[in-house]
CSV table of C-alpha atoms in Angstrom, one decimal:
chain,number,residue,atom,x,y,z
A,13,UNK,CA,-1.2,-7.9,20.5
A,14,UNK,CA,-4.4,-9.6,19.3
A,15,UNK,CA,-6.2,-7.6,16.8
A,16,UNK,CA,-10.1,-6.9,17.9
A,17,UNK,CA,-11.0,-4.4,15.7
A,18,UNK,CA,-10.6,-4.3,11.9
A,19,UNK,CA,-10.8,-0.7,9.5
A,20,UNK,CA,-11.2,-1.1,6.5
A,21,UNK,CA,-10.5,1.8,3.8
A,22,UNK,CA,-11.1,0.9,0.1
A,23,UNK,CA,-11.0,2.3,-3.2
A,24,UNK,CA,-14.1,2.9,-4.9
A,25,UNK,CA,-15.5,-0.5,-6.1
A,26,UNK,CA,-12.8,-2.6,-5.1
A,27,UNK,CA,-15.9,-4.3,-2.2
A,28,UNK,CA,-14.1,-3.1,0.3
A,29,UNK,CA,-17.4,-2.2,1.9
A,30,UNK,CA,-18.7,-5.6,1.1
A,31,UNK,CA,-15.4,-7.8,2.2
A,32,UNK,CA,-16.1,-5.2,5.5
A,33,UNK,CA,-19.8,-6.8,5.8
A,34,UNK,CA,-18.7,-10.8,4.9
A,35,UNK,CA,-15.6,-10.5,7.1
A,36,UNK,CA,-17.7,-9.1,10.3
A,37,UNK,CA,-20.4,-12.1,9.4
A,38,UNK,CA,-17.8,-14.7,9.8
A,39,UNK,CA,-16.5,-13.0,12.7
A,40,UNK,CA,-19.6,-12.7,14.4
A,41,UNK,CA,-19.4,-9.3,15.4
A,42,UNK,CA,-21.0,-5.7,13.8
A,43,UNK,CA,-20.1,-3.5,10.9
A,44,UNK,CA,-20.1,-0.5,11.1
A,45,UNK,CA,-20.6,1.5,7.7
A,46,UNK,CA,-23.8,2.9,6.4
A,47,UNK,CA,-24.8,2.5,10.2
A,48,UNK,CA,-22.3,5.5,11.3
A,49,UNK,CA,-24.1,7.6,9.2
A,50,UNK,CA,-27.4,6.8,11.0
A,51,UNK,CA,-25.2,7.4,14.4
A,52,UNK,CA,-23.7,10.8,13.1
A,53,UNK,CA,-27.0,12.0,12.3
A,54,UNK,CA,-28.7,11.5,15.3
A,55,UNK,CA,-25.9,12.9,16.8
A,56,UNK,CA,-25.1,16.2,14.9
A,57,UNK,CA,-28.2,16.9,13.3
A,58,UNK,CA,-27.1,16.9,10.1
A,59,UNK,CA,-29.4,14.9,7.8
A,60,UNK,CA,-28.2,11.6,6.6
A,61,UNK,CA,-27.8,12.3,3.0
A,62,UNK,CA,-25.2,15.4,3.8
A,63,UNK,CA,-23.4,13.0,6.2
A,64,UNK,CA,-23.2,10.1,3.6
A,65,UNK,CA,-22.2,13.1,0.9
A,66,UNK,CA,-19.5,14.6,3.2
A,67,UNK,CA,-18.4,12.6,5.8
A,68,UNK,CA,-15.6,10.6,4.1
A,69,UNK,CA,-15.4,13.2,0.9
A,70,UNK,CA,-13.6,16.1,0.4
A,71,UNK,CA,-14.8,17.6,-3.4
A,72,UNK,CA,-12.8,20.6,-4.8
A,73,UNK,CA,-15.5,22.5,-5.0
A,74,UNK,CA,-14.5,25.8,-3.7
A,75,UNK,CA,-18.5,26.9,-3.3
A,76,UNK,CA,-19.2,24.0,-0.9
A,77,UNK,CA,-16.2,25.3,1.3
A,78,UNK,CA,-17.0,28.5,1.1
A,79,UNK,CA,-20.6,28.0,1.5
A,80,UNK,CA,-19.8,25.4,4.5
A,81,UNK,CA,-18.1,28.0,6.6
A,82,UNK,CA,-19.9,31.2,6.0
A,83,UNK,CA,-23.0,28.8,7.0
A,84,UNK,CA,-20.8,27.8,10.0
A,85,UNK,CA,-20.1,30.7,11.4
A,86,UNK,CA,-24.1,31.2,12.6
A,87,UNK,CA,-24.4,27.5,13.7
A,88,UNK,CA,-25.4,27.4,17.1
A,89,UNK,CA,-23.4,24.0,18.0
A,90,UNK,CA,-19.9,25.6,17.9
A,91,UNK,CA,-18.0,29.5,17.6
A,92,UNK,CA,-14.9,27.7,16.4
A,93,UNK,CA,-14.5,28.5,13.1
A,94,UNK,CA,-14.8,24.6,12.2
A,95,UNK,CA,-16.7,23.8,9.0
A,96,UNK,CA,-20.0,21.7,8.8
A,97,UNK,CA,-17.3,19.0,7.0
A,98,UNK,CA,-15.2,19.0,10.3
A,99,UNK,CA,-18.1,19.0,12.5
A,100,UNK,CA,-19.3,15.6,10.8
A,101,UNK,CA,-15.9,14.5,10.9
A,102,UNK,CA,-15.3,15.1,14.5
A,103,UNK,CA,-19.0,13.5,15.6
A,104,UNK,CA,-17.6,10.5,13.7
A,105,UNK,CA,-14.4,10.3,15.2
A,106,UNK,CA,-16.4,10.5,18.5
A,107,UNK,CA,-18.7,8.0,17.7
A,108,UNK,CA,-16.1,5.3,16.2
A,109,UNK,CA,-13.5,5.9,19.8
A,110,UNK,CA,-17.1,4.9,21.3
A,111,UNK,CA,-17.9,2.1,19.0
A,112,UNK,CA,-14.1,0.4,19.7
A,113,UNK,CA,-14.2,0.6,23.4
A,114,UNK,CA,-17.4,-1.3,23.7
A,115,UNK,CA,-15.4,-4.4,21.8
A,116,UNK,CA,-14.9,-6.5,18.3
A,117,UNK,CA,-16.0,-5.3,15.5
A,118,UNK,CA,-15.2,-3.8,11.9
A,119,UNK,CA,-15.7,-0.3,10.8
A,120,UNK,CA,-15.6,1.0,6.7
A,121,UNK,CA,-14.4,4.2,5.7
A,122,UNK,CA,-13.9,7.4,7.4
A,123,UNK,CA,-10.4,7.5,8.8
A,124,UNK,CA,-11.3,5.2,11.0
A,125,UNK,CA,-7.5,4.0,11.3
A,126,UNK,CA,-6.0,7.3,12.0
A,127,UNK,CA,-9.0,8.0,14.3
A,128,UNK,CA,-8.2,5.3,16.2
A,129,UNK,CA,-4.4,5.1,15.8
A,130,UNK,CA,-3.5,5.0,19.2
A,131,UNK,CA,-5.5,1.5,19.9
A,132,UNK,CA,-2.8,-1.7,19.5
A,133,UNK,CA,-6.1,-3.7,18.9
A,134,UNK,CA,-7.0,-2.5,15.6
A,135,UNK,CA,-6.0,-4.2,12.5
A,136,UNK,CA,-5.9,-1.7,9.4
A,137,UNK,CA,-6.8,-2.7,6.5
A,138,UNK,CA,-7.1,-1.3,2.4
A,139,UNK,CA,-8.6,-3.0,-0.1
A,140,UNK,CA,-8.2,-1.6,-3.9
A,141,UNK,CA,-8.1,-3.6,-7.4
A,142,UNK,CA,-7.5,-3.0,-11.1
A,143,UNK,CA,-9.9,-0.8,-12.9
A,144,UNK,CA,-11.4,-3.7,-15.2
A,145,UNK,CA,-12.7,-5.4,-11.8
A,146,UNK,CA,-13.8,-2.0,-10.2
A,147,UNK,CA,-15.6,-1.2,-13.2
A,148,UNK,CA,-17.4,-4.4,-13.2
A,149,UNK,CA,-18.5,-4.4,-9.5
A,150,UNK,CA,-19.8,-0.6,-9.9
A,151,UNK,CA,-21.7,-1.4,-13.2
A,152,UNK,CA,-23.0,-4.4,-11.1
A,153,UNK,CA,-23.9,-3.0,-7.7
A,154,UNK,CA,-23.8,0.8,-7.9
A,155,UNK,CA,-26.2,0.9,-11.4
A,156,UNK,CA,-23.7,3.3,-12.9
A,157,UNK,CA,-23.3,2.8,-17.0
A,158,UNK,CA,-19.9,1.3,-18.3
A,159,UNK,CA,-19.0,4.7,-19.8
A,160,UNK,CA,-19.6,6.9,-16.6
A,161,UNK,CA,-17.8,4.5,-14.0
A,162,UNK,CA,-14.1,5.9,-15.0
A,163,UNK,CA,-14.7,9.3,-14.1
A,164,UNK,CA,-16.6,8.2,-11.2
A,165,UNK,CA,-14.0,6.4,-10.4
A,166,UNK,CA,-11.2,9.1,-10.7
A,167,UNK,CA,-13.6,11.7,-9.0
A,168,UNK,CA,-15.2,9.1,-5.9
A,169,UNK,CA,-11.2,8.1,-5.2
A,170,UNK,CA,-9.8,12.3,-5.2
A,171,UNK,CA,-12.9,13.1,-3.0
A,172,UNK,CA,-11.6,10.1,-0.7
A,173,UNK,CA,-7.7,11.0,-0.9
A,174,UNK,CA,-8.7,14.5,-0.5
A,175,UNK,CA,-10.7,14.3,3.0
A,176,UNK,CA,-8.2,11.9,3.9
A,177,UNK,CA,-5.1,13.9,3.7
A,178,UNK,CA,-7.1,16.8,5.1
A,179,UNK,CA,-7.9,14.8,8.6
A,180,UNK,CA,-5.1,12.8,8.9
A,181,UNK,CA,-2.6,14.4,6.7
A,182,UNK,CA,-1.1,11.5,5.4
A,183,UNK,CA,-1.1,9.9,1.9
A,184,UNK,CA,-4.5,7.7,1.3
A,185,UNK,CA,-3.4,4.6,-0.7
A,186,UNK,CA,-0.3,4.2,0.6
A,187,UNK,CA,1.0,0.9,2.2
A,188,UNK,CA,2.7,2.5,5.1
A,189,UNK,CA,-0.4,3.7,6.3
A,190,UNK,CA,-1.9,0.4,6.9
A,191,UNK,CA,-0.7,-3.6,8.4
A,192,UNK,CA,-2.3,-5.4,5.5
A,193,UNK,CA,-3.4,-3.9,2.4
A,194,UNK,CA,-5.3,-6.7,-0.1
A,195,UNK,CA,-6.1,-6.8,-4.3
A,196,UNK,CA,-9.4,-7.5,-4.2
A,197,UNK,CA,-9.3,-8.3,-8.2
A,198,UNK,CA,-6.5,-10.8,-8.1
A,199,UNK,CA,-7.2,-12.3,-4.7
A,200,UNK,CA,-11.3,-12.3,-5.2
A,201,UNK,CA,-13.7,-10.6,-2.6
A,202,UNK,CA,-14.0,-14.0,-0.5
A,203,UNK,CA,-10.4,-14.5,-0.6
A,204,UNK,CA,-9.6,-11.3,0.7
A,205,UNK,CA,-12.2,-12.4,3.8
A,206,UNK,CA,-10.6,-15.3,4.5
A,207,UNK,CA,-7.5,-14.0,4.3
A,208,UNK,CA,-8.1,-11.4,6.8
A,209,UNK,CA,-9.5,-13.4,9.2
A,210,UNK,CA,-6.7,-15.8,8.7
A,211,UNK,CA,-4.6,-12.4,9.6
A,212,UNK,CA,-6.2,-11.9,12.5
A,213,UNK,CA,-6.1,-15.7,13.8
A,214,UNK,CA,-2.4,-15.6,13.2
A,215,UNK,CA,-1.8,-12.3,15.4
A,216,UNK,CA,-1.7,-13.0,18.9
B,9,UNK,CA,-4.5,-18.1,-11.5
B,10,UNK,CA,-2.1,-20.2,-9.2
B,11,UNK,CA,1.0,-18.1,-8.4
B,12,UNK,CA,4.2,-19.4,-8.6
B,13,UNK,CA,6.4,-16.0,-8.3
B,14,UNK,CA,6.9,-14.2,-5.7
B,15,UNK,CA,8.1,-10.8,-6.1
B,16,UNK,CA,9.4,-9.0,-2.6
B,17,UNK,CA,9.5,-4.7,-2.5
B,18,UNK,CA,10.5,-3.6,0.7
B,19,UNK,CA,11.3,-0.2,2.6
B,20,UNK,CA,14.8,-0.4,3.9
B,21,UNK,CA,15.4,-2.3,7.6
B,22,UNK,CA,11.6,-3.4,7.3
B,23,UNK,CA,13.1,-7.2,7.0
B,24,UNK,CA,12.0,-7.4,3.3
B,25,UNK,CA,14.7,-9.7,2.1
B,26,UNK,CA,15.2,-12.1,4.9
B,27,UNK,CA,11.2,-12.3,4.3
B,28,UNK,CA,11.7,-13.4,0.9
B,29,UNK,CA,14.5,-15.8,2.2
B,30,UNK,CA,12.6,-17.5,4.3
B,31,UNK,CA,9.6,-17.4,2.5
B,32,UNK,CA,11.6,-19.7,-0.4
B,33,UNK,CA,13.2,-22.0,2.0
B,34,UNK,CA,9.6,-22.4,3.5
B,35,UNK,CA,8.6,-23.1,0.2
B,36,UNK,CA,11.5,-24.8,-1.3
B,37,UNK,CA,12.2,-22.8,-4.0
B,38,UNK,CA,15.1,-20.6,-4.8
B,39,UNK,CA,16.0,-16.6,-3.3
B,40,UNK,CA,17.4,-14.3,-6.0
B,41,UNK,CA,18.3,-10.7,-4.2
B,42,UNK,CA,22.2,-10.8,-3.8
B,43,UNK,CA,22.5,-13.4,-6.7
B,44,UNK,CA,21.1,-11.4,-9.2
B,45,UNK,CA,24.2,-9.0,-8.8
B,46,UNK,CA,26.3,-11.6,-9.7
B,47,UNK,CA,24.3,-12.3,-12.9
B,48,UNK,CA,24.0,-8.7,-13.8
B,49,UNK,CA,28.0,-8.3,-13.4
B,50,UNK,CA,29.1,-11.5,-15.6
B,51,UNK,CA,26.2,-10.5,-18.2
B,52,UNK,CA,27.3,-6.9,-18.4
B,53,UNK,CA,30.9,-6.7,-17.5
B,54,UNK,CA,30.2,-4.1,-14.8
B,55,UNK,CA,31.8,-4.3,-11.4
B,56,UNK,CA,30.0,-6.1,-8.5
B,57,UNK,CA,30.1,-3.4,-6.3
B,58,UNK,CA,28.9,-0.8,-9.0
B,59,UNK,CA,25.4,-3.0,-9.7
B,60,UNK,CA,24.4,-3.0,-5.9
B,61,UNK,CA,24.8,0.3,-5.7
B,62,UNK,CA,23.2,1.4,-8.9
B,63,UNK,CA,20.4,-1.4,-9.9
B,64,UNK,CA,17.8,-0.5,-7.8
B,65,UNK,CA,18.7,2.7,-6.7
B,66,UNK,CA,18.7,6.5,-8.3
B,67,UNK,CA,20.6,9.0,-5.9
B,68,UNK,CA,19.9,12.5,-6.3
B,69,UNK,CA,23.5,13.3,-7.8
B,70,UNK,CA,23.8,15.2,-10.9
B,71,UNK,CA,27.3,14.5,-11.1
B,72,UNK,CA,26.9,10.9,-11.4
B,73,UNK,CA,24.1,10.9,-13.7
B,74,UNK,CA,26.2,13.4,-16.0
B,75,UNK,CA,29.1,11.4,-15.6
B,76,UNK,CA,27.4,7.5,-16.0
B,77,UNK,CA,25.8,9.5,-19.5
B,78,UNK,CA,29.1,11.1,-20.4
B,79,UNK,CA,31.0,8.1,-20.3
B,80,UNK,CA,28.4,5.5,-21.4
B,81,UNK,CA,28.6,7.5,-25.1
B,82,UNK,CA,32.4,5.5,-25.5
B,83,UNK,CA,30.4,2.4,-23.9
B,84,UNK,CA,31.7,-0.1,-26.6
B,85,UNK,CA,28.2,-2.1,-25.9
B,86,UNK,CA,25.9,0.4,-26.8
B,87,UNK,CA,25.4,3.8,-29.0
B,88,UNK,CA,21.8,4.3,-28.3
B,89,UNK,CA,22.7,6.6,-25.6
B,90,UNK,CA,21.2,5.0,-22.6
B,91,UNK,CA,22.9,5.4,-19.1
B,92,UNK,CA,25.0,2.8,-17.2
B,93,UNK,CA,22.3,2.9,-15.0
B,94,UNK,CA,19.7,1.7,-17.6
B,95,UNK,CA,21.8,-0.9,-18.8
B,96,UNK,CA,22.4,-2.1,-15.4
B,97,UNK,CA,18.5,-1.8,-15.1
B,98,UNK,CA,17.5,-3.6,-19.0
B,99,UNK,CA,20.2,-6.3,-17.9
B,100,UNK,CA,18.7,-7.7,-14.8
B,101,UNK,CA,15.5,-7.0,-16.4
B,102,UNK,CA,16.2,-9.5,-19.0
B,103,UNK,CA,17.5,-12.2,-16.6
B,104,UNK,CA,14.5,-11.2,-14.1
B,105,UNK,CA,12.5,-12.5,-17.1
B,106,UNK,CA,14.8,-15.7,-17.2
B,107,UNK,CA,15.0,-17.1,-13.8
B,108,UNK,CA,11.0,-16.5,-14.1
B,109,UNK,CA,10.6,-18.7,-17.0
B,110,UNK,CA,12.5,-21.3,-15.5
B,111,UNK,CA,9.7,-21.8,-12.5
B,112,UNK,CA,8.9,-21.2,-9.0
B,113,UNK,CA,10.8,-18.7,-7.1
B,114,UNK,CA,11.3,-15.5,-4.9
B,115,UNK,CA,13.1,-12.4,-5.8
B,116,UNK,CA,13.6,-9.3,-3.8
B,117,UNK,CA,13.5,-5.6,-5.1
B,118,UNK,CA,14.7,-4.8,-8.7
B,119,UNK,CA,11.2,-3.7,-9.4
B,120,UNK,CA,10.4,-7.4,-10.3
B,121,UNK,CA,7.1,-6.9,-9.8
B,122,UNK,CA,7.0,-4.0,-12.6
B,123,UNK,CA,9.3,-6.5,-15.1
B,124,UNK,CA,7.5,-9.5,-14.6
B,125,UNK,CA,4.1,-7.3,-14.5
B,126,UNK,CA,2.1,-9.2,-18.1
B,127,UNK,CA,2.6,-12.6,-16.2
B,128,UNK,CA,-0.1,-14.1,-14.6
B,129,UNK,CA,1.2,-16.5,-11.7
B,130,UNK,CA,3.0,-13.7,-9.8
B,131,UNK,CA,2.3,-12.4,-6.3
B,132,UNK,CA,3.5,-9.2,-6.1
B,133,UNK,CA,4.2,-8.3,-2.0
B,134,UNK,CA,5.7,-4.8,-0.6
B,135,UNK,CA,6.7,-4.9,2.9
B,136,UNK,CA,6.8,-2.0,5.3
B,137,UNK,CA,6.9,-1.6,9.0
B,138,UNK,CA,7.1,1.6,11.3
B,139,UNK,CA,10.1,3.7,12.0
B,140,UNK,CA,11.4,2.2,15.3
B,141,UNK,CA,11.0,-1.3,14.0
B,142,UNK,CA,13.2,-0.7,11.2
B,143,UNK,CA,16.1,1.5,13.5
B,144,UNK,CA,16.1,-1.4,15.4
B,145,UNK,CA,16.4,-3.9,12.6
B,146,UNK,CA,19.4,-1.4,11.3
B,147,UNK,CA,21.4,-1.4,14.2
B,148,UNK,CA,21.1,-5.0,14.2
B,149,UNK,CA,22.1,-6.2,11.2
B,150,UNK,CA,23.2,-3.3,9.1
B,151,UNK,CA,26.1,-2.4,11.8
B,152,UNK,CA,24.5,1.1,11.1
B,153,UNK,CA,24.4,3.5,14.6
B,154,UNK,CA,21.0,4.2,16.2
B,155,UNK,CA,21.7,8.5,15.2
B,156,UNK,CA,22.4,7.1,11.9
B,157,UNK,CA,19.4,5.2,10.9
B,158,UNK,CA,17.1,7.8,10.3
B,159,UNK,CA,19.1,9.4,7.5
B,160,UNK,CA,19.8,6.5,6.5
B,161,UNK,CA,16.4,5.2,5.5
B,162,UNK,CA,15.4,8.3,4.4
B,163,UNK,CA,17.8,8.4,1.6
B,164,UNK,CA,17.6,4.8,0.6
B,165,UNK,CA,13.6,4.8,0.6
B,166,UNK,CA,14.2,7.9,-1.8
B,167,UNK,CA,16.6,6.4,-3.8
B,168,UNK,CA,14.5,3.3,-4.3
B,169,UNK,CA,11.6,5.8,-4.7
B,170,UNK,CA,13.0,7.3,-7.5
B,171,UNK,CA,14.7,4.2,-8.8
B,172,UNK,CA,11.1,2.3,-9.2
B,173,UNK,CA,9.5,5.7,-10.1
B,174,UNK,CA,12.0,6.2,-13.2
B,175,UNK,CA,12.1,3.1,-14.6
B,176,UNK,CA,7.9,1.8,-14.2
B,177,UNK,CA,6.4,5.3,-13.9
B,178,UNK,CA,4.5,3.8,-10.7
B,179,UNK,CA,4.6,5.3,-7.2
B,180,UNK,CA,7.0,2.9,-5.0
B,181,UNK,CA,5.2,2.0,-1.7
B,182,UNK,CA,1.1,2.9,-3.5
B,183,UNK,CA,-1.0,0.1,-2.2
B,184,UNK,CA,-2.3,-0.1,-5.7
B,185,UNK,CA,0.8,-1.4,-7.4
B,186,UNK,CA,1.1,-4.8,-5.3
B,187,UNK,CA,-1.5,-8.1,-4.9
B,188,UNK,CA,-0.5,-8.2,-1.1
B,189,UNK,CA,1.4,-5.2,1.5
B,190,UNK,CA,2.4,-6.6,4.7
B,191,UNK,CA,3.4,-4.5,7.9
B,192,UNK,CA,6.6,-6.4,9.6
B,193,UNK,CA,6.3,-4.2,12.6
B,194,UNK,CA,3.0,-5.2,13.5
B,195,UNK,CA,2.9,-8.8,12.0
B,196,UNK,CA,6.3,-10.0,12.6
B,197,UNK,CA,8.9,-11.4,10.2
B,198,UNK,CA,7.4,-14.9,10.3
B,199,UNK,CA,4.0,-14.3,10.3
B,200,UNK,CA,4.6,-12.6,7.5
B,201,UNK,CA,6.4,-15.6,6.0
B,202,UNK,CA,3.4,-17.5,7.1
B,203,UNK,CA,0.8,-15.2,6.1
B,204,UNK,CA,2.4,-15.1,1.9
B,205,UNK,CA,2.7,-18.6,2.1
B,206,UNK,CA,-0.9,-18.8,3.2
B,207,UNK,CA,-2.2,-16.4,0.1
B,208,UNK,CA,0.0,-18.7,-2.1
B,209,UNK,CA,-2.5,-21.8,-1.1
B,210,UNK,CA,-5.7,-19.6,-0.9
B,211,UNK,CA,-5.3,-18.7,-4.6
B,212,UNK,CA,-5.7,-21.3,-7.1
């Protein structure tokens, strides 16, 4: 079945999020990334900031989780038992069903591919690279010093595996999980464009 | 770096090998899967049958690990107490390494992709694809019955699993350890012969 909507799901610094942005350009459709965040916080009432902290992160900090649901428990918006994370993470999941019924388009990050799992339209895509390459990018675009960008690395990738397996309760990272996963590093971030686009012309 | 090799992991039934057949008739170029049992039995002396069961595969038994260590210690070829296994595994390493020095080619499973991991001009490819693709594919070709199947790729994705885990210290199947994962479920056995052979032009 032609493909119409593309995830994509990324290691930290691998330009996923970029490839995400270039690929819907030369589509000519929208991205959804930093956008959803805008979306979720209208939406929720969360401020934009917790949303972009939590809303495709799980830490281990056992404080936040605690915190989170003892909070919870006297929010007006639910009597659940659900946590301000699964909140955001349902009001995403709202928002990206929405987002993929109105037509083309590519979404970054938040489970989008097991959110929207039961669409044949959807093309799902992860993007990771070697360390040298994600070091480089995240010295380059995220201002982070050589010397702090392995741990943030290690930490921004757990956070990421973490929420994942929590939602979806599968294994982040892992092939099966997606139609086309990509090295950004050895196939270079324009490569990896053109190569899903090519991906998407070749599905019908 | 222009690629040249093409290494093929695959899940079992997901159409991995034919892939990498017709991927090298596409591109002219020779298929090593089967043929690299041959070369592993006349290089070692071990028996045909005993190489495709045991080079790319651990099984869970203790028995046959206690008994391929017990016996390899009267091995006339070695007394560094390595298994049968791992000199089934350091012999098609070394002609892995061979054929690849000798140009352009394809070869399927044998964690290639791990052996032949400090050259440059190799695309390393898994391929996956959903359950009922590969019962289907089973039944097919593998003469296996549908009740069958499930077991079936259960215990040779684990034997692989382990296989590949034991011998690289890699996770079989993580995204991270490949240039290029294809789903043959969704994108069909020739588009993803056509979508490899496209990467092979895109990167120069």
């Amino acid at each position: 079945m032609k493909k119409q909507i593309v995830t994509i799901s990324r290691q930290y610094g691998s330009g996923g999020r970029y490839i995400g942005k270039k690929l819907a350009e030369k589509l000519g459709v929208s991205c959804y990334d930093e956008e959803l965040i805008d979306m979720v916080a209208k939406e929720s009432g969360f401020a934009e900031e917790f949303i972009a902290e939590k809303g495709e992160r799980i830490t281990g900090s056992l404080l936040f989780n605690i915190a989170s649901n003892l909070s919870y428990a006297n929010n007006v918006f639910s009597g659940n038992g659900a946590s301000l994370q699964d909140e955001i993470y349902f009001t995403q999941s709202r928002i990206i069903k929405d987002l993929a019924e109105k037509g083309p388009c590519v979404i970054v990050g938040r489970c989008a591919d097991y959110v929207l799992r039961e669409r044949e339209d959807c093309l799902n895509v992860f993007i990771h690279a070697d360390e040298e390459s994600r070091i480089k990018r995240a010295v380059t675009y995220f201002g982070i010093t050589e010397d702090d960008v392995p741990s943030a690395i290690k930490k921004k990738d757990k956070a990421r595996y973490n929420h994942y397996k929590f939602y979806t309760d599968q294994e982040w990272g892992l092939a099966a999980n997606y139609d086309l996963c990509l090295d950004s590093g050895e196939l270079g971030i324009d490569g990896c464009v053109e190569i899903i686009a090519h991906v998407l012309e070749a599905i019908q």
